[in-house]
């Protein structure tokens, strides 16, 4: 896995460096585009090659050790929804803040979102400030199925629908805030 992933990264950096030097390409953009193309290819190669370097089917890793492909895909769909929430937060922040502040707030929202249950939902949750913080912070624990799957607790399609509804409502609220923040901002 490391060989394919690091190899794709090294190839991307090497090609982008050459393109920047010889062709005048923008280095960060070139690396990003090359990684977007090569990392899925590397992941496919990881799925195709077994631990003993023999070829295997693409579904083998998903069905090994009694893991079901449907549960893994459900977990991936929920993780993607968590990324959508973080992207909406980044969009809202970028309407008024610079790049570094947007990155820091997005990272803070990620950390708070993964620990919001333990930080704001514990014994002090009856306090007004804790309720407000719990309501504002995205609860990304809903989107994190790795713990449940590793313990052998499957998730249902109904759970996906519930979390998808939460995600849609949260994203709509954040994007409405982004629209309100962007209104009146001078562009130019």
GROMACS .gro file of C-alpha atoms in nm:
model
  188
    1UNK     CA    1   0.000   0.000   0.000
    2UNK     CA    2   0.276   0.240   0.091
    3UNK     CA    3   0.468   0.161  -0.225
    4UNK     CA    4   0.176   0.247  -0.453
    5UNK     CA    5   0.065   0.555  -0.259
    6UNK     CA    6   0.411   0.699  -0.209
    7UNK     CA    7   0.501   0.606  -0.566
    8UNK     CA    8   0.201   0.799  -0.701
    9UNK     CA    9   0.298   1.094  -0.482
   10UNK     CA   10   0.662   1.084  -0.594
   11UNK     CA   11   0.563   1.060  -0.961
   12UNK     CA   12   0.320   1.350  -0.920
   13UNK     CA   13   0.580   1.570  -0.750
   14UNK     CA   14   0.845   1.477  -1.008
   15UNK     CA   15   0.621   1.551  -1.308
   16UNK     CA   16   0.493   1.874  -1.151
   17UNK     CA   17   0.850   1.983  -1.071
   18UNK     CA   18   0.958   1.917  -1.428
   19UNK     CA   19   0.649   2.095  -1.560
   20UNK     CA   20   0.715   2.394  -1.336
   21UNK     CA   21   1.078   2.416  -1.441
   22UNK     CA   22   1.051   2.330  -1.811
   23UNK     CA   23   0.700   2.444  -1.901
   24UNK     CA   24   0.617   2.708  -1.640
   25UNK     CA   25   0.325   2.514  -1.492
   26UNK     CA   26   0.183   2.619  -1.158
   27UNK     CA   27   0.335   2.363  -0.918
   28UNK     CA   28   0.052   2.328  -0.660
   29UNK     CA   29  -0.212   2.298  -0.930
   30UNK     CA   30  -0.007   2.045  -1.125
   31UNK     CA   31   0.059   1.831  -0.817
   32UNK     CA   32  -0.309   1.840  -0.721
   33UNK     CA   33  -0.425   1.736  -1.067
   34UNK     CA   34  -0.167   1.460  -1.095
   35UNK     CA   35  -0.251   1.329  -0.747
   36UNK     CA   36  -0.621   1.335  -0.834
   37UNK     CA   37  -0.543   1.109  -1.129
   38UNK     CA   38  -0.273   0.885  -0.981
   39UNK     CA   39  -0.401   0.818  -0.627
   40UNK     CA   40  -0.719   0.641  -0.744
   41UNK     CA   41  -0.498   0.436  -0.975
   42UNK     CA   42  -0.270   0.353  -0.681
   43UNK     CA   43  -0.571   0.255  -0.470
   44UNK     CA   44  -0.693   0.025  -0.748
   45UNK     CA   45  -0.348  -0.135  -0.762
   46UNK     CA   46  -0.357  -0.185  -0.384
   47UNK     CA   47  -0.689  -0.366  -0.424
   48UNK     CA   48  -0.556  -0.581  -0.710
   49UNK     CA   49  -0.232  -0.693  -0.543
   50UNK     CA   50  -0.241  -0.931  -0.245
   51UNK     CA   51   0.001  -0.925   0.048
   52UNK     CA   52   0.218  -1.186  -0.123
   53UNK     CA   53   0.224  -0.972  -0.443
   54UNK     CA   54  -0.009  -1.205  -0.633
   55UNK     CA   55  -0.312  -1.076  -0.820
   56UNK     CA   56  -0.654  -1.086  -0.655
   57UNK     CA   57  -1.004  -0.962  -0.729
   58UNK     CA   58  -1.101  -0.604  -0.649
   59UNK     CA   59  -1.362  -0.714  -0.394
   60UNK     CA   60  -1.126  -0.944  -0.199
   61UNK     CA   61  -1.017  -0.683   0.056
   62UNK     CA   62  -1.376  -0.581   0.122
   63UNK     CA   63  -1.499  -0.934   0.181
   64UNK     CA   64  -1.199  -1.062   0.380
   65UNK     CA   65  -1.243  -1.134   0.750
   66UNK     CA   66  -1.624  -1.139   0.716
   67UNK     CA   67  -1.636  -0.770   0.623
   68UNK     CA   68  -1.915  -0.695   0.383
   69UNK     CA   69  -1.876  -0.468   0.086
   70UNK     CA   70  -2.207  -0.295   0.160
   71UNK     CA   71  -2.096  -0.191   0.509
   72UNK     CA   72  -1.767  -0.054   0.379
   73UNK     CA   73  -1.946   0.142   0.107
   74UNK     CA   74  -2.193   0.275   0.364
   75UNK     CA   75  -1.903   0.390   0.582
   76UNK     CA   76  -1.739   0.556   0.282
   77UNK     CA   77  -2.064   0.733   0.191
   78UNK     CA   78  -2.093   0.868   0.544
   79UNK     CA   79  -1.729   0.981   0.546
   80UNK     CA   80  -1.793   1.161   0.217
   81UNK     CA   81  -2.087   1.340   0.376
   82UNK     CA   82  -1.861   1.451   0.661
   83UNK     CA   83  -1.628   1.600   0.400
   84UNK     CA   84  -1.924   1.785   0.248
   85UNK     CA   85  -1.999   1.940   0.587
   86UNK     CA   86  -1.637   2.049   0.625
   87UNK     CA   87  -1.640   2.190   0.270
   88UNK     CA   88  -1.952   2.393   0.352
   89UNK     CA   89  -1.779   2.530   0.662
   90UNK     CA   90  -1.474   2.619   0.454
   91UNK     CA   91  -1.695   2.797   0.199
   92UNK     CA   92  -1.866   2.997   0.473
   93UNK     CA   93  -1.532   3.094   0.627
   94UNK     CA   94  -1.376   3.187   0.295
   95UNK     CA   95  -1.643   3.451   0.232
   96UNK     CA   96  -1.493   3.675   0.502
   97UNK     CA   97  -1.161   3.526   0.611
   98UNK     CA   98  -0.826   3.459   0.449
   99UNK     CA   99  -0.682   3.125   0.348
  100UNK     CA  100  -0.498   3.047   0.672
  101UNK     CA  101  -0.792   3.140   0.896
  102UNK     CA  102  -1.025   2.930   0.680
  103UNK     CA  103  -0.792   2.629   0.706
  104UNK     CA  104  -0.757   2.669   1.083
  105UNK     CA  105  -1.131   2.701   1.140
  106UNK     CA  106  -1.200   2.403   0.913
  107UNK     CA  107  -0.944   2.194   1.102
  108UNK     CA  108  -1.091   2.309   1.433
  109UNK     CA  109  -1.440   2.218   1.314
  110UNK     CA  110  -1.309   1.874   1.217
  111UNK     CA  111  -1.154   1.815   1.560
  112UNK     CA  112  -1.456   1.953   1.748
  113UNK     CA  113  -1.691   1.755   1.525
  114UNK     CA  114  -1.519   1.426   1.604
  115UNK     CA  115  -1.521   1.497   1.978
  116UNK     CA  116  -1.844   1.697   2.018
  117UNK     CA  117  -2.022   1.416   2.203
  118UNK     CA  118  -1.755   1.392   2.469
  119UNK     CA  119  -1.693   1.767   2.493
  120UNK     CA  120  -2.048   1.904   2.492
  121UNK     CA  121  -2.276   1.604   2.538
  122UNK     CA  122  -2.147   1.476   2.870
  123UNK     CA  123  -2.257   1.560   3.224
  124UNK     CA  124  -2.256   1.936   3.162
  125UNK     CA  125  -2.490   1.919   2.865
  126UNK     CA  126  -2.776   2.078   3.060
  127UNK     CA  127  -2.591   2.410   3.067
  128UNK     CA  128  -2.698   2.664   2.807
  129UNK     CA  129  -2.349   2.722   2.669
  130UNK     CA  130  -2.291   2.348   2.626
  131UNK     CA  131  -2.625   2.310   2.445
  132UNK     CA  132  -2.537   2.599   2.214
  133UNK     CA  133  -2.190   2.460   2.141
  134UNK     CA  134  -2.332   2.112   2.078
  135UNK     CA  135  -2.593   2.254   1.839
  136UNK     CA  136  -2.345   2.467   1.643
  137UNK     CA  137  -2.070   2.207   1.617
  138UNK     CA  138  -2.115   1.946   1.343
  139UNK     CA  139  -2.138   1.603   1.504
  140UNK     CA  140  -1.906   1.405   1.279
  141UNK     CA  141  -1.931   1.100   1.504
  142UNK     CA  142  -2.253   1.020   1.316
  143UNK     CA  143  -2.041   0.987   1.002
  144UNK     CA  144  -1.764   0.777   1.155
  145UNK     CA  145  -1.853   0.408   1.128
  146UNK     CA  146  -1.502   0.267   1.168
  147UNK     CA  147  -1.549   0.197   1.538
  148UNK     CA  148  -1.885   0.028   1.488
  149UNK     CA  149  -1.762  -0.185   1.198
  150UNK     CA  150  -1.447  -0.293   1.381
  151UNK     CA  151  -1.665  -0.409   1.672
  152UNK     CA  152  -1.889  -0.604   1.434
  153UNK     CA  153  -2.193  -0.375   1.465
  154UNK     CA  154  -2.343  -0.325   1.119
  155UNK     CA  155  -2.522  -0.006   1.017
  156UNK     CA  156  -2.850  -0.005   0.826
  157UNK     CA  157  -2.971   0.186   0.526
  158UNK     CA  158  -3.212   0.369   0.757
  159UNK     CA  159  -2.912   0.499   0.952
  160UNK     CA  160  -2.768   0.628   0.625
  161UNK     CA  161  -3.096   0.809   0.554
  162UNK     CA  162  -3.103   0.966   0.902
  163UNK     CA  163  -2.745   1.087   0.882
  164UNK     CA  164  -2.799   1.206   0.524
  165UNK     CA  165  -3.092   1.416   0.644
  166UNK     CA  166  -2.875   1.563   0.920
  167UNK     CA  167  -2.601   1.633   0.667
  168UNK     CA  168  -2.836   1.805   0.422
  169UNK     CA  169  -2.988   2.024   0.692
  170UNK     CA  170  -2.649   2.116   0.837
  171UNK     CA  171  -2.503   2.197   0.495
  172UNK     CA  172  -2.807   2.407   0.404
  173UNK     CA  173  -2.775   2.604   0.728
  174UNK     CA  174  -2.403   2.664   0.676
  175UNK     CA  175  -2.447   2.764   0.311
  176UNK     CA  176  -2.729   3.003   0.408
  177UNK     CA  177  -2.487   3.157   0.656
  178UNK     CA  178  -2.224   3.173   0.382
  179UNK     CA  179  -2.470   3.351   0.154
  180UNK     CA  180  -2.554   3.602   0.426
  181UNK     CA  181  -2.184   3.660   0.495
  182UNK     CA  182  -2.108   3.703   0.127
  183UNK     CA  183  -2.388   3.952   0.068
  184UNK     CA  184  -2.253   4.303   0.067
  185UNK     CA  185  -1.892   4.196   0.018
  186UNK     CA  186  -1.724   4.391  -0.254
  187UNK     CA  187  -1.555   4.184  -0.521
  188UNK     CA  188  -1.276   4.324  -0.724
   0.00000   0.00000   0.00000
